[in-house]
């Protein structure tokens, strides 16, 4: 009887998690799939690339600005309603973006997509954590790691194929059947949530954190693209965003009901795990742009070829993640996560030493697999350790805080790596690319990209040195994640029987 009950409960939670995975995959896939089409969009709308870039930037800013309000919305309206609303808004934005007639409409509808997409991950994580048995948190969280595998692996390839074979509009319309399926499954399988006692929205917190995150992400992205954080267009929004986030931090530590409860970071497990995630994501997500650029600029690969060469690392990450996150139910976090960070750092170091103009691809793919194993042992097991045994009412704030950390860490890492790469290229090429002095470091990457294939082959060894130098910084940053990772619990905690969300409670079979 007990076995049947447990089996039925596990099956029900798995079904719920798969509904959440479908929604999260759609939003993650969308961020990678659109980047491939920017050049086609520029040509189709006869608009400069700087303008079309807002198709990606507007989505990212909307994503960052709406995440903070998710915890309040869950408490006010319930997880099911928030999740369905966010999926519906994202799907509507996708349909309208695909029907856009000009650049302004496309950017506006991408912002609408971002407003829906920003709530999908924290709301979905809340649903799954509340439904899961704390003793099987690792097994459940391993399912949530699937989008991390699917998005980066299939996004560039699928996006390129849709644009080449059909139209740029297809990259948005592809979300419609997925969104419709998620809406139907969520309406049928997720139970009506019970909103918590009405709590007033922290308006001052919203007016500081949301625009603060948007300004910070915009400033960092602009500085990274230009290779210059000192320009007013990058420095002013970065400082303004940092000031607004700082003001929110002061308020959140003193307000009775802040928009995002930062007191969570006072808990050793949450604080250590969040610190490890921030440093690790900063290094890992930031370095993701280096691989495709290296394969294209140094090795002469196409975008599709670069994506396929990254596939072994992504597969290693996904497979390891499924195994490691399940083992997290039996192995103490401090005995797994630091090992994962160390393996990932070793893999990055091996890859860094082999970044050259003529290294055999199997050597690079082998080092990439070592990286992938380390990443798989780190990301979701850390999330499992941080969210295990959280009280029912704390889960929305925790999932929202973790989503913010990953968003900001990824933006900081990408901007930092972009600037370091641009500087390294400028130093090593000394203005020879494009045949004119590159007075600004931000021009170096663009100058190399603009060169014909033959000219790029001639300078490939120097370009490879720039990539190797930049990867070295990512290795150092990733190694720093070991410090907070070692502060995680050294013993597997006894699971606490906590009430599950009525919206998602899985009944025992009759």
PDB file of C-alpha atoms in Angstrom, residues 18 29 38 58 65 110 113 125 149 178 193 240 264 305 315 377 405 426 449 489 502:
ATOM      1  CA  UNK A  18       6.983  18.177 -16.882  1.00  0.00           C
ATOM      2  CA  UNK A  29      14.644  28.458 -26.108  1.00  0.00           C
ATOM      3  CA  UNK A  38      19.014  39.342 -35.719  1.00  0.00           C
ATOM      4  CA  UNK A  58      13.963  44.712 -24.768  1.00  0.00           C
ATOM      5  CA  UNK A  65      12.062  43.962 -14.367  1.00  0.00           C
ATOM      6  CA  UNK A 110       9.109  41.306 -27.467  1.00  0.00           C
ATOM      7  CA  UNK A 113       6.926  38.391 -24.204  1.00  0.00           C
ATOM      8  CA  UNK A 125       9.866  26.496  -9.529  1.00  0.00           C
ATOM      9  CA  UNK A 149      20.015  21.180 -21.639  1.00  0.00           C
ATOM     10  CA  UNK A 178       3.854  24.784 -27.221  1.00  0.00           C
ATOM     11  CA  UNK A 193      -4.095  27.569  -5.476  1.00  0.00           C
ATOM     12  CA  UNK A 240      21.711  54.361 -11.641  1.00  0.00           C
ATOM     13  CA  UNK A 264      16.740  34.622   3.427  1.00  0.00           C
ATOM     14  CA  UNK A 305      29.014  23.986 -36.963  1.00  0.00           C
ATOM     15  CA  UNK A 315      25.017  16.622 -23.450  1.00  0.00           C
ATOM     16  CA  UNK A 377      27.328  18.419 -10.699  1.00  0.00           C
ATOM     17  CA  UNK A 405      20.634  36.089  -8.963  1.00  0.00           C
ATOM     18  CA  UNK A 426      42.820  45.082 -29.414  1.00  0.00           C
ATOM     19  CA  UNK A 449      34.135  39.750 -37.550  1.00  0.00           C
ATOM     20  CA  UNK A 489      26.010  21.490   4.840  1.00  0.00           C
ATOM     21  CA  UNK A 502      -3.066  22.802  -2.205  1.00  0.00           C
TER      22      UNK A 502
END
